[in-house]
Short mmCIF file of C-alpha atoms in Angstrom, two decimals:
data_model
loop_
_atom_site.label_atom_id
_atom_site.label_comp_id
_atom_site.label_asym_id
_atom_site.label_seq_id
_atom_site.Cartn_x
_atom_site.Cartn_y
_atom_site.Cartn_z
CA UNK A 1 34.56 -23.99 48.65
CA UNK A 2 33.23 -21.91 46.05
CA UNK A 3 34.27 -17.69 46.26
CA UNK A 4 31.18 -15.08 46.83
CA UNK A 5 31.34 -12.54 44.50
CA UNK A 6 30.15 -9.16 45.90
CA UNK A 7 27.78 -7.03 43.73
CA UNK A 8 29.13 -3.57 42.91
CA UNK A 9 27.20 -0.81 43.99
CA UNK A 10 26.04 0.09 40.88
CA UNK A 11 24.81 -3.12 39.55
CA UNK A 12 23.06 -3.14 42.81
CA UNK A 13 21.13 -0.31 42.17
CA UNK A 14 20.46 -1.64 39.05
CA UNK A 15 18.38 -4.77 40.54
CA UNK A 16 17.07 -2.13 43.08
CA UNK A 17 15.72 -0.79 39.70
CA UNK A 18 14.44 -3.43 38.14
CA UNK A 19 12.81 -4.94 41.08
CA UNK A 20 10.90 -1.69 41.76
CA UNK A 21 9.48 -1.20 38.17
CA UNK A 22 8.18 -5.15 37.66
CA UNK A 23 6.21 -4.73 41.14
CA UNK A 24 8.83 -6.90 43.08
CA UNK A 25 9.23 -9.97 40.79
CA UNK A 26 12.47 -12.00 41.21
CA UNK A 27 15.37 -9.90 39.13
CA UNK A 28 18.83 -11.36 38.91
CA UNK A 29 21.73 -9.50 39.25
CA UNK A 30 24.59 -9.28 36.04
CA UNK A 31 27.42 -11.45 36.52
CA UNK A 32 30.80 -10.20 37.60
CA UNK A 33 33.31 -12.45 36.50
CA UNK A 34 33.38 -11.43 32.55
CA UNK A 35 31.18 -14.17 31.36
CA UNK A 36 28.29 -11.66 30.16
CA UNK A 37 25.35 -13.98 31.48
CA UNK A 38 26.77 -17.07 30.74
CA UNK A 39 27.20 -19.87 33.53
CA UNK A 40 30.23 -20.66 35.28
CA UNK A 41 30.13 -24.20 36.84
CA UNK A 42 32.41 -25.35 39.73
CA UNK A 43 34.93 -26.94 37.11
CA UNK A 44 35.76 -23.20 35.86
CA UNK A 45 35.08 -24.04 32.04
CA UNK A 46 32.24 -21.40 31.02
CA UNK A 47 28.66 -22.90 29.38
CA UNK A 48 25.56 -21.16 27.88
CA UNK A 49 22.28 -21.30 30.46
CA UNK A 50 19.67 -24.05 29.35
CA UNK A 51 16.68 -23.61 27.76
CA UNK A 52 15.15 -23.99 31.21
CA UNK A 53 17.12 -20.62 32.84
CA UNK A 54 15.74 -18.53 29.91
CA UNK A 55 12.42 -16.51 29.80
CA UNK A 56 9.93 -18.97 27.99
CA UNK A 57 8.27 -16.94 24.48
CA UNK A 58 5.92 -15.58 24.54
CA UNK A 59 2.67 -18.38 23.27
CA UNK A 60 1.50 -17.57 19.50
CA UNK A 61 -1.46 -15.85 19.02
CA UNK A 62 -4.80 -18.10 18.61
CA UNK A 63 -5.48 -17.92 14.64
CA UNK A 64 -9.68 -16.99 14.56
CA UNK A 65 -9.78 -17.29 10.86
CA UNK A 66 -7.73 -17.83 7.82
CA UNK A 67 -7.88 -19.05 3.93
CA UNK A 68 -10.77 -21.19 3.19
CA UNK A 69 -12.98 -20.10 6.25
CA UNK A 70 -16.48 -18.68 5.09
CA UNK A 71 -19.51 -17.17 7.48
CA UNK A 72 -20.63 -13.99 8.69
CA UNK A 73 -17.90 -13.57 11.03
CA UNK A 74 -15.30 -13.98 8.24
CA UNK A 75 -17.77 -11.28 6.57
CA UNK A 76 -17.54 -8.76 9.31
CA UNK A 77 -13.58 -8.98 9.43
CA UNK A 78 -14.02 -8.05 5.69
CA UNK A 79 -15.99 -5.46 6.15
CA UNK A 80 -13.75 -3.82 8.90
CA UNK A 81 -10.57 -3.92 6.64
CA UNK A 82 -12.61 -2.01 4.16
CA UNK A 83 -12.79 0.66 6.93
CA UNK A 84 -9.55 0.95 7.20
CA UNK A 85 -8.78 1.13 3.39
CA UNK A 86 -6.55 -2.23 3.03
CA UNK A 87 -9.89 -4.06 1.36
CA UNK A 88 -11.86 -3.01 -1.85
CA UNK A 89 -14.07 -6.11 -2.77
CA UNK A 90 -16.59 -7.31 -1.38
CA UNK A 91 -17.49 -8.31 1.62
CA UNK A 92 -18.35 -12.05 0.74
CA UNK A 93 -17.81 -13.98 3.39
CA UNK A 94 -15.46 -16.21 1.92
CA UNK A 95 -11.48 -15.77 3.46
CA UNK A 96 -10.60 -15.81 -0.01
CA UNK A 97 -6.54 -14.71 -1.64
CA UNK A 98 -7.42 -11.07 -1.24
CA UNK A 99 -8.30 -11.02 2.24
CA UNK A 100 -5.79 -13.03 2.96
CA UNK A 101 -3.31 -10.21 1.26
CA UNK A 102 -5.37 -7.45 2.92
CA UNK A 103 -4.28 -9.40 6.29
CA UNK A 104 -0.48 -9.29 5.76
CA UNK A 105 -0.90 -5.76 4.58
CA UNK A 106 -2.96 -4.78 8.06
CA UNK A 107 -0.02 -6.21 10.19
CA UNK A 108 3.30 -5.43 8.41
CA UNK A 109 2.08 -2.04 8.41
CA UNK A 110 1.43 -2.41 12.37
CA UNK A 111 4.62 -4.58 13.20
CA UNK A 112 2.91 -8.11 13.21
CA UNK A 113 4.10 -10.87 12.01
CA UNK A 114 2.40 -11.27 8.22
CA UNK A 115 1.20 -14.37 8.41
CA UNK A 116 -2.04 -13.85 6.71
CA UNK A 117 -4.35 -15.24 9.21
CA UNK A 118 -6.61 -13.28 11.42
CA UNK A 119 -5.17 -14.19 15.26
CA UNK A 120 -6.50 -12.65 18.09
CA UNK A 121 -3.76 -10.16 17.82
CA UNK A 122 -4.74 -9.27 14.66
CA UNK A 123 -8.29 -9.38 15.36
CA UNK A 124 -7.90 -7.15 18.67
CA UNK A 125 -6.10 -4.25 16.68
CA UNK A 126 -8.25 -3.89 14.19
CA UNK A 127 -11.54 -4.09 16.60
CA UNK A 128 -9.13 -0.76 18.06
CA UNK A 129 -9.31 1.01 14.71
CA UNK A 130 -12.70 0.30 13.22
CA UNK A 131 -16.20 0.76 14.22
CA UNK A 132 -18.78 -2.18 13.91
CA UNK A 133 -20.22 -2.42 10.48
CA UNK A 134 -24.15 -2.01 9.83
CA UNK A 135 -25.91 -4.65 7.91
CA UNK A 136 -25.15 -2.70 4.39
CA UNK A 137 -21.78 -3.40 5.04
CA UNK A 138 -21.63 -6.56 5.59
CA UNK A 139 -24.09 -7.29 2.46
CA UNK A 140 -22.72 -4.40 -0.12
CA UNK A 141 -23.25 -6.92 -2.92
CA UNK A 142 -26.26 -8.16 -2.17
CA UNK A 143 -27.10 -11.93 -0.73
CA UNK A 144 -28.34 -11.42 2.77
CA UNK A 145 -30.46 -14.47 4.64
CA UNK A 146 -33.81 -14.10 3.09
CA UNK A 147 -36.99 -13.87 5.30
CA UNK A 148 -39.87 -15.17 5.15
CA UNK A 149 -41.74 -14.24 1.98
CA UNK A 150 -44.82 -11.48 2.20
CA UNK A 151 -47.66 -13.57 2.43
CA UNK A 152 -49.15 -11.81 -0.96
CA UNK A 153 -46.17 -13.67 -2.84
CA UNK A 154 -47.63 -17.19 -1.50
CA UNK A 155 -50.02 -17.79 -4.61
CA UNK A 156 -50.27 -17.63 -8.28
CA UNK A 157 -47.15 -16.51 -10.75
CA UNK A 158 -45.01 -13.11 -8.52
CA UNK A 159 -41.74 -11.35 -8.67
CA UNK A 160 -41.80 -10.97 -5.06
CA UNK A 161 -39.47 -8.37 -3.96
CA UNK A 162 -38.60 -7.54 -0.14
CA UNK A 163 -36.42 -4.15 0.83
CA UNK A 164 -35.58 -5.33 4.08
CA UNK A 165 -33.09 -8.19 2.73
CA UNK A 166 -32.78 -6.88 -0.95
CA UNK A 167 -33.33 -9.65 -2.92
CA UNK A 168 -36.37 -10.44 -5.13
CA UNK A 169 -37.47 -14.17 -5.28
CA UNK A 170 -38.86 -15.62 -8.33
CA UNK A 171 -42.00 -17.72 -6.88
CA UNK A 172 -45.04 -19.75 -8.34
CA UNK A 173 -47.51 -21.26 -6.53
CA UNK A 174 -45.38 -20.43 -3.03
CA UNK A 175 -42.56 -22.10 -4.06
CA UNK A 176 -39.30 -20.38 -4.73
CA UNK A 177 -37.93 -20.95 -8.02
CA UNK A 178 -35.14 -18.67 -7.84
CA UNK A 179 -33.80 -15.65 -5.71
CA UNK A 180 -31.55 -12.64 -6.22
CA UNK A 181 -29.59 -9.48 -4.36
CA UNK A 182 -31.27 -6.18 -6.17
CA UNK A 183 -30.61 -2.62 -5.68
CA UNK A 184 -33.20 0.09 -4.99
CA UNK A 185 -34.04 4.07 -5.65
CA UNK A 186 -32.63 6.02 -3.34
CA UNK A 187 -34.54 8.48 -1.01
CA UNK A 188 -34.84 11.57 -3.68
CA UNK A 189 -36.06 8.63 -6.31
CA UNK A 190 -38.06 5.39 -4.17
CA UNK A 191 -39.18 2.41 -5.48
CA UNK A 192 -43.05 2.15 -4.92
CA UNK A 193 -44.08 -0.27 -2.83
CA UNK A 194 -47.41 -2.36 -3.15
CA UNK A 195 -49.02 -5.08 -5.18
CA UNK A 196 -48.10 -4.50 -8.97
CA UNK A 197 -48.31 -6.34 -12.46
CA UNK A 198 -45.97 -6.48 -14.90
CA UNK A 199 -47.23 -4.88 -17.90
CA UNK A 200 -44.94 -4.84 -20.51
CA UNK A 201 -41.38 -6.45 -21.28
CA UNK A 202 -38.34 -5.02 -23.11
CA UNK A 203 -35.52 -6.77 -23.55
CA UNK A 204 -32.87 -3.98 -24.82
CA UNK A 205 -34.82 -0.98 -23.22
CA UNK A 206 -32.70 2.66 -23.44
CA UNK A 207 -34.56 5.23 -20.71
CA UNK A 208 -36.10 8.23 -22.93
CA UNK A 209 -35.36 10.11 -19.43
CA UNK A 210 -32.27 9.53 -18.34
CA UNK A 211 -30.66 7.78 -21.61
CA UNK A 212 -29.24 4.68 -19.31
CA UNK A 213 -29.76 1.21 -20.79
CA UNK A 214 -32.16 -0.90 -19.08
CA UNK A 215 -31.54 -4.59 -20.19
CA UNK A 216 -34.28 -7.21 -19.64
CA UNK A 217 -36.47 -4.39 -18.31
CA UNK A 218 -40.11 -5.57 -16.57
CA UNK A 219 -41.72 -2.75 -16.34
CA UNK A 220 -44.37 -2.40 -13.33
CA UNK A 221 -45.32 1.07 -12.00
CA UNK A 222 -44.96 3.38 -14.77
CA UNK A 223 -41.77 4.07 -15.54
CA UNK A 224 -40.30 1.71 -12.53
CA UNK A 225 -39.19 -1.38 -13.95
CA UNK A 226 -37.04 -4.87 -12.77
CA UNK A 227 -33.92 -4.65 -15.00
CA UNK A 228 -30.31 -5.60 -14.91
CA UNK A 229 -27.78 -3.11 -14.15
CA UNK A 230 -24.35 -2.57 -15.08
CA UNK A 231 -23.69 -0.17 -12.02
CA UNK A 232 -25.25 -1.97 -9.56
CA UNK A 233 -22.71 -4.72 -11.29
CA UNK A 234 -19.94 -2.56 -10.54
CA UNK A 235 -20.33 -0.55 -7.71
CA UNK A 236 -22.80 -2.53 -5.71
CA UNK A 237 -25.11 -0.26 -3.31
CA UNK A 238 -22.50 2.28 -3.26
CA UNK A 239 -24.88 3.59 -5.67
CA UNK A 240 -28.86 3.29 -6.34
CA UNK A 241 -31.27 3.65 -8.78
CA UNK A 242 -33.81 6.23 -9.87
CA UNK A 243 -36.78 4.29 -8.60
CA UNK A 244 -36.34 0.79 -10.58
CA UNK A 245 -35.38 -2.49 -9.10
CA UNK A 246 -31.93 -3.28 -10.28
CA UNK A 247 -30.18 -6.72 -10.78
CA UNK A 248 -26.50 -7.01 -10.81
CA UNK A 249 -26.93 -11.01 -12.17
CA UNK A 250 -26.98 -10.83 -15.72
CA UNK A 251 -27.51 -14.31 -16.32
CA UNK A 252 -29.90 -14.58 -13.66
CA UNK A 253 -32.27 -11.62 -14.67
CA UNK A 254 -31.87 -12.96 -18.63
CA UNK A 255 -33.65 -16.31 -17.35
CA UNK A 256 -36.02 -14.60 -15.39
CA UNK A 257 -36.95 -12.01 -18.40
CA UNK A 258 -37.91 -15.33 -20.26
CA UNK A 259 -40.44 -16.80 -18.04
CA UNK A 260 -41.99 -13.46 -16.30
CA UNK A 261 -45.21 -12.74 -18.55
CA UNK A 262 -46.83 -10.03 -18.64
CA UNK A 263 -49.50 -9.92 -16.17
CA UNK A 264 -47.73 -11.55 -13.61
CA UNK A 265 -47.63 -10.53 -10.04
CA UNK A 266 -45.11 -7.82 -8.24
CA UNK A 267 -44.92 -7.30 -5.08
CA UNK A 268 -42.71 -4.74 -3.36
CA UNK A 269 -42.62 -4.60 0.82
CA UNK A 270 -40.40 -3.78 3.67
#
């Protein structure tokens, strides 16, 4: 017949304790007999509690994205790290080896395990500290979905160039021959928008007005001109231009220099 071992007061109160603060769950009360949780079975000799006696863990956080995931989603998370400082480049949409290192850096700094994915742990913290990023964000180097082309761009030879999406599309005859991300003036400085022709080329312009070079330059409305920038290159639309279009694609606006002639078609619309 096995011996009932009384509780002492004070572990009762203990229990009392515990019970009260989880809301009345099931609390077990410490052992008495000096075997510091372990079991005690009839036979005396003193074994560890199974695996099925023990709390279970808690279950791993769902992983949302990680390396080799691309898509706006994957663009937004990039775009909130920025925020919050751990991010520099981009966002590209690609869960590239820097995002992946801006990961770990975001939870060892908050006590998560640095695993380098983006779990809904993760994910949930960092929703916490950030605010959702406009559509600059997500696009700070250009390369947004492009829209429908202005239906002025849909004949002859045109540089058609839309503000809404940033990007200027190469076209002939409606078709699209090429496409890319450009940077605008900024509100002091606008690019003019309308239905323009280019007038003259030159392909190692310097600007008599603000002494800036202004490679492969197409020049449209007076002094506003398509050219490829070095800036724009560098700091994206973290900066702007003084009323030109800008191209951050050097080898892309060099191949587009040679076939533009002058006369053809711009086109410049919201």
């Amino acid at each position: 017949m096995r011996r009932s071992i009384a509780v002492p007061a004070t572990a009762a109160a203990l229990v009392a304790a515990l019970v009260a603060v989880c809301g009345g769950c099931s609390v077990q009360a410490p052992t008495t007999d000096g075997t510091n949780g372990y079991l005690r079975p009839p036979g005396g000799s003193v074994t560890r509690a199974t695996t099925d006696d023990r709390p279970s863990s808690p279950p791993a956080a769902a992983v949302l994205w990680s390396r080799g995931d691309t898509g706006r989603a994957v663009r937004e998370l990039q775009a909130r790290l920025r925020q919050v400082a751990w991010l520099y480049a981009g966002p590209t949409g690609a869960y590239d080896g820097p995002t992946e290192e801006a990961v770990k850096g975001f939870q060892g700094k908050r006590g998560l395990p640095r695993t380098g994915q983006a779990d809904t742990v993760t994910w949930q913290r960092l929703l916490a500290m950030t605010r959702e990023p406009g559509e600059w964000e997500l696009y700070l180097m250009g390369g947004q979905p492009a829209a429908a082309p202005d239906p002025r761009c849909l004949t002859g030879r045109v540089l058609c160039i839309d503000k809404t999406t940033r990007t200027l599309r190469w076209m002939i005859d409606g078709r699209t021959v090429s496409t890319v991300s450009v940077r605008f003036g900024s509100q002091y400085t606008p690019t003019r928008e309308g239905v323009f022709h280019v007038y003259w080329k030159s392909r190692d312009h310097v600007s008599t007005l603000y002494h800036s070079r202004m490679p492969y330059a197409m020049f449209f409305s007076g002094g506003q001109a398509v050219h490829y920038s070095a800036d724009f290159a560098a700091r994206g639309y973290a900066g702007a231009s003084h009323g030109c279009v800008n191209v951050r694609d050097e080898t892309a606006i060099a191949d587009l220099f040679a076939q533009v002639r002058n006369g053809d078609k711009v086109v410049v619309s919201w």
